[in-house]
XYZ file of N, CA and C in Angstrom:
390
model
N 94.607 121.897 102.350
C 95.560 121.600 103.585
C 96.134 122.561 104.340
N 95.947 122.777 105.564
C 96.537 123.920 106.108
C 97.798 123.775 106.143
N 98.826 124.896 106.657
C 100.110 124.553 107.066
C 100.449 123.670 107.934
N 99.478 123.236 108.834
C 99.958 122.662 110.019
C 99.204 121.217 109.793
N 98.559 120.753 109.286
C 97.936 119.541 108.896
C 98.751 118.859 107.806
N 98.700 117.807 107.996
C 99.600 116.641 107.402
C 98.639 115.886 106.597
N 98.916 115.054 105.278
C 97.759 114.582 104.645
C 97.583 113.327 105.566
N 98.127 112.860 106.234
C 97.536 111.984 107.329
C 96.190 111.896 107.775
N 96.541 113.394 108.676
C 95.532 114.110 109.260
C 94.213 114.689 108.825
N 94.578 115.048 107.227
C 93.475 115.821 106.474
C 92.781 115.443 105.688
N 93.104 113.466 105.746
C 92.100 112.219 104.849
C 91.552 111.643 106.032
N 91.721 111.900 107.405
C 91.096 111.019 108.153
C 91.761 109.947 109.153
N 93.480 109.851 108.546
C 94.229 109.371 109.651
C 94.194 107.750 108.974
N 94.494 107.275 110.233
C 94.407 106.052 110.002
C 93.698 104.730 109.653
N 92.376 105.329 109.455
C 90.985 104.841 109.187
C 90.844 104.655 107.757
N 91.392 105.877 107.208
C 91.662 105.946 105.946
C 92.625 105.288 105.179
N 93.547 105.277 105.572
C 95.072 104.520 105.298
C 94.969 102.919 105.470
N 94.039 102.680 106.024
C 93.803 101.254 106.806
C 92.853 100.429 105.496
N 91.881 101.571 104.721
C 90.985 101.209 103.725
C 91.872 100.673 102.601
N 92.890 101.588 102.311
C 93.851 101.777 101.009
C 94.640 100.934 100.961
N 95.289 100.242 102.428
C 95.984 98.711 102.442
C 95.122 97.731 102.491
N 94.257 97.644 103.266
C 93.392 96.846 103.213
C 92.568 96.099 101.948
N 92.109 97.092 101.053
C 91.953 96.964 99.511
C 92.492 96.357 98.746
N 93.909 97.293 98.986
C 94.939 96.509 97.825
C 95.185 94.776 98.606
N 95.560 94.729 99.657
C 95.744 93.278 100.374
C 94.528 91.951 100.180
N 93.611 92.564 100.038
C 92.274 91.911 99.237
C 92.507 91.349 98.283
N 93.494 91.893 97.332
C 93.625 91.351 95.817
C 94.860 90.353 95.926
N 95.476 90.406 96.901
C 96.990 90.183 96.692
C 97.031 88.521 96.635
N 96.068 87.857 97.780
C 96.362 86.682 97.582
C 95.684 85.633 96.251
N 94.857 86.092 95.412
C 94.663 85.494 94.867
C 95.576 85.661 93.287
N 96.774 87.037 93.712
C 97.557 87.041 92.342
C 98.245 86.351 92.027
N 98.417 86.155 90.904
C 99.382 84.998 90.220
C 100.603 85.963 90.211
N 100.640 87.298 89.983
C 102.505 87.544 90.053
C 102.582 88.173 91.252
N 101.788 88.549 92.509
C 102.483 88.931 93.435
C 102.265 88.338 94.482
N 100.958 87.106 94.709
C 100.607 86.394 95.706
C 101.599 85.458 96.193
N 102.535 85.150 95.435
C 103.347 83.951 95.718
C 105.091 84.369 95.860
N 105.013 86.139 96.120
C 106.588 86.596 96.567
C 106.022 86.940 98.431
N 104.654 86.575 98.824
C 104.969 86.599 100.093
C 104.946 85.384 100.893
N 106.185 85.322 102.012
C 106.725 84.116 102.477
C 105.950 83.846 103.494
N 105.695 82.673 103.308
C 105.149 81.926 104.430
C 103.312 82.217 104.535
N 103.250 83.340 103.148
C 101.784 83.660 103.383
C 101.511 84.541 103.985
N 102.701 85.470 104.379
C 102.613 86.550 105.479
C 101.725 88.199 105.335
N 100.725 87.797 104.519
C 99.623 88.750 104.108
C 99.289 89.569 105.071
N 98.997 89.169 106.877
C 98.632 89.907 108.033
C 99.299 90.836 107.932
N 100.860 90.720 108.483
C 102.575 91.001 108.174
C 102.245 92.018 107.850
N 102.258 91.604 106.517
C 102.586 92.767 105.179
C 102.145 93.819 105.331
N 100.810 93.143 105.415
C 99.811 94.657 105.285
C 99.993 95.287 106.340
N 100.140 94.998 107.948
C 100.799 96.029 108.753
C 101.689 96.907 108.884
N 102.809 96.245 108.044
C 103.885 96.599 107.635
C 103.245 98.136 106.756
N 102.594 98.007 105.764
C 101.995 98.839 104.532
C 101.860 100.232 105.152
N 100.898 99.576 106.275
C 100.206 100.360 106.638
C 101.138 101.636 107.580
N 101.640 100.873 108.143
C 102.729 101.628 109.155
C 103.561 102.657 108.179
N 104.141 101.817 107.078
C 104.888 102.730 105.998
C 104.371 104.184 105.477
N 103.230 103.634 105.186
C 101.854 104.908 104.578
C 101.773 105.525 105.223
N 101.281 105.661 106.533
C 100.770 106.093 107.386
C 102.186 107.353 108.175
N 103.019 106.842 108.601
C 104.206 107.794 108.855
C 104.843 108.167 107.786
N 104.863 108.032 106.284
C 105.518 108.829 105.234
C 104.215 109.796 104.958
N 103.073 109.562 105.241
C 102.336 111.081 105.347
C 101.582 111.771 106.522
N 102.567 111.604 107.361
C 102.391 112.358 108.678
C 102.130 111.844 109.827
N 101.371 110.346 109.656
C 101.032 109.921 110.922
C 102.011 109.293 111.604
N 101.535 108.683 113.135
C 102.906 108.182 113.733
C 103.917 107.292 113.220
N 105.258 107.153 113.391
C 106.003 106.466 113.062
C 105.567 105.226 113.529
N 104.995 104.652 112.894
C 104.765 102.928 113.414
C 106.047 102.049 113.013
N 106.044 102.880 111.355
C 107.078 101.627 110.685
C 108.487 101.555 111.314
N 108.706 103.005 111.789
C 110.274 102.976 112.693
C 110.474 102.536 113.808
N 109.176 102.785 114.386
C 109.334 102.055 116.087
C 109.208 100.315 116.273
N 108.190 99.952 114.948
C 108.184 98.334 115.165
C 109.255 97.645 113.492
N 109.706 98.200 113.218
C 110.759 97.859 111.672
C 112.272 98.662 111.667
N 112.378 99.808 112.244
C 113.652 100.700 112.083
C 113.311 101.265 110.928
N 114.533 101.982 110.531
C 113.953 102.493 109.489
C 114.080 101.958 108.266
N 112.399 102.456 106.961
C 112.247 101.461 106.025
C 113.006 101.270 104.645
N 113.798 102.002 104.393
C 115.044 101.482 103.413
C 114.356 100.606 102.422
N 113.331 100.603 101.740
C 112.624 100.015 101.177
C 113.186 98.938 99.644
N 114.316 99.620 98.909
C 114.762 99.016 98.155
C 115.710 97.986 98.840
N 116.567 97.678 100.089
C 117.120 96.997 100.597
C 115.833 95.661 101.106
N 114.885 96.309 101.811
C 114.444 95.173 101.964
C 113.322 94.501 101.101
N 113.303 95.213 99.738
C 112.769 94.284 98.848
C 113.783 93.770 97.735
N 114.700 93.746 98.070
C 115.873 93.093 97.258
C 116.008 91.769 97.093
N 115.568 90.904 97.755
C 115.047 89.237 97.692
C 113.905 89.063 96.621
N 112.863 89.756 96.446
C 111.830 89.746 95.562
C 112.417 89.984 94.211
N 112.210 88.916 93.288
C 112.110 89.576 92.007
C 110.906 90.465 91.159
N 111.342 91.557 91.626
C 110.433 92.874 91.000
C 111.274 93.767 89.580
N 110.208 92.990 88.451
C 110.331 93.378 87.267
C 109.206 94.455 86.784
N 109.097 94.932 85.607
C 108.218 95.632 85.054
C 106.877 95.300 85.524
N 106.120 93.830 85.436
C 105.138 92.979 85.219
C 104.763 93.080 86.508
N 105.449 92.867 87.604
C 105.424 92.861 89.506
C 104.928 94.266 89.812
N 105.777 95.294 89.235
C 105.225 97.071 88.998
C 104.166 97.085 89.027
N 103.478 96.740 87.444
C 102.619 97.369 86.717
C 101.181 96.889 87.543
N 101.489 95.561 87.874
C 100.423 94.959 88.981
C 100.236 95.399 90.232
N 101.615 95.713 90.569
C 101.578 96.431 92.153
C 100.440 97.458 91.750
N 100.750 98.390 90.919
C 99.910 99.435 90.509
C 98.537 98.857 90.446
N 98.490 98.230 89.612
C 97.181 97.942 89.357
C 95.996 97.955 90.429
N 96.876 96.907 91.137
C 95.816 96.445 92.896
C 95.958 97.855 93.668
N 96.886 98.533 93.389
C 96.683 100.198 94.374
C 95.884 100.847 93.801
N 95.762 100.537 92.584
C 94.679 101.440 91.920
C 93.101 101.193 92.090
N 92.834 100.025 92.196
C 91.599 99.352 92.172
C 91.052 99.704 93.906
N 92.254 99.739 94.495
C 92.166 99.979 96.279
C 91.830 101.408 96.274
N 92.460 102.526 95.363
C 91.979 103.710 95.527
C 90.837 103.969 95.094
N 90.477 103.517 93.830
C 89.147 103.506 93.529
C 88.477 103.375 93.883
N 88.797 102.293 95.065
C 87.062 102.000 96.054
C 86.858 102.760 96.929
N 87.514 103.952 97.041
C 87.453 104.771 98.509
C 86.464 106.066 97.493
N 85.690 106.605 98.494
C 84.605 107.738 97.927
C 85.661 109.129 98.153
N 85.398 109.913 96.859
C 86.057 111.071 97.499
C 85.944 112.140 98.615
N 84.663 111.641 99.011
C 84.913 112.399 100.304
C 85.632 112.009 101.332
N 85.585 110.707 101.525
C 87.310 109.973 102.418
C 88.215 110.387 101.588
N 88.580 110.402 100.938
C 89.752 110.916 99.844
C 89.785 111.454 98.793
N 89.759 112.919 98.596
C 89.435 113.899 97.507
C 90.848 113.787 96.613
N 90.414 114.380 95.525
C 91.019 113.995 94.356
C 92.375 114.646 94.670
N 92.533 115.995 95.636
C 93.846 116.569 95.628
C 94.701 115.338 96.136
N 94.449 114.642 97.294
C 94.892 113.771 98.096
C 95.340 112.616 97.712
N 94.036 112.269 96.810
C 94.455 110.858 96.076
C 95.256 111.075 94.721
N 95.315 111.730 94.348
C 96.917 112.354 93.225
C 97.745 112.202 93.427
N 97.569 113.107 95.326
C 99.380 112.945 95.838
C 99.702 111.690 96.020
N 98.771 110.883 96.662
C 98.972 109.368 96.997
C 99.615 108.530 95.473
N 98.891 108.070 94.725
C 98.733 108.147 93.429
C 100.442 108.257 93.014
N 100.537 109.683 92.831
C 102.398 109.720 92.233
C 103.530 109.316 93.124
N 102.856 109.398 94.738
C 104.189 108.352 95.175
C 104.032 106.699 95.150
N 102.708 106.411 95.193
C 102.562 105.345 94.744
C 103.846 104.505 93.407
N 103.318 105.497 92.227
C 103.809 105.480 91.150
C 105.783 105.317 91.588
N 106.117 106.372 92.525
C 107.446 106.765 92.651
C 108.068 105.249 93.399
N 107.339 105.005 94.260
C 107.799 103.594 95.157
C 107.745 102.374 94.154
N 107.225 102.196 93.509
C 106.813 101.336 93.041
C 107.852 101.398 91.653
N 108.110 102.056 91.138
C 109.626 102.308 90.106
C 110.891 102.407 91.003
N 110.904 102.464 92.098
C 112.034 102.538 92.642
C 112.419 101.405 93.056
N 111.562 100.123 93.457
C 111.907 98.775 93.498
C 112.010 97.532 93.020
N 111.813 98.114 91.329
C 111.982 97.493 90.421
C 113.627 96.739 90.507
N 114.127 95.866 90.728
C 115.304 94.753 90.658
C 115.636 94.257 89.681
N 115.199 93.742 88.876
C 114.848 92.781 87.985
C 114.768 93.423 86.119
N 115.824 92.814 85.720
C 115.508 93.528 84.345
C 114.133 92.596 83.350
N 114.056 92.877 82.369
C 113.121 92.144 81.609
C 113.416 90.596 81.454
């Protein structure tokens, strides 16, 4: 990645982030821990919001801010019981999604950066003791 390129640009922009997010959300409706957390089965809306957030975070367009305001992830997830089991499941489904993307599309250095961010994000959102 050159100094002028963002991760977003380096891995192909919105199509790659859409693959990550759609791969994750394909698994969520049937998941016994994460599926029930979505109000009114709002999977499409949630998918858009995660796509906007990740694309923006990694240097893409500020779609999250434009559509939702500041991310404030802890505040936005406060009403959902996120314990270590939810944390672990979220990461498992996200890893499955990342693993489904070929290395040409998502080279290892970028995959590792994104995975590290996913781990930090999941840890930050835990709001319920065991």
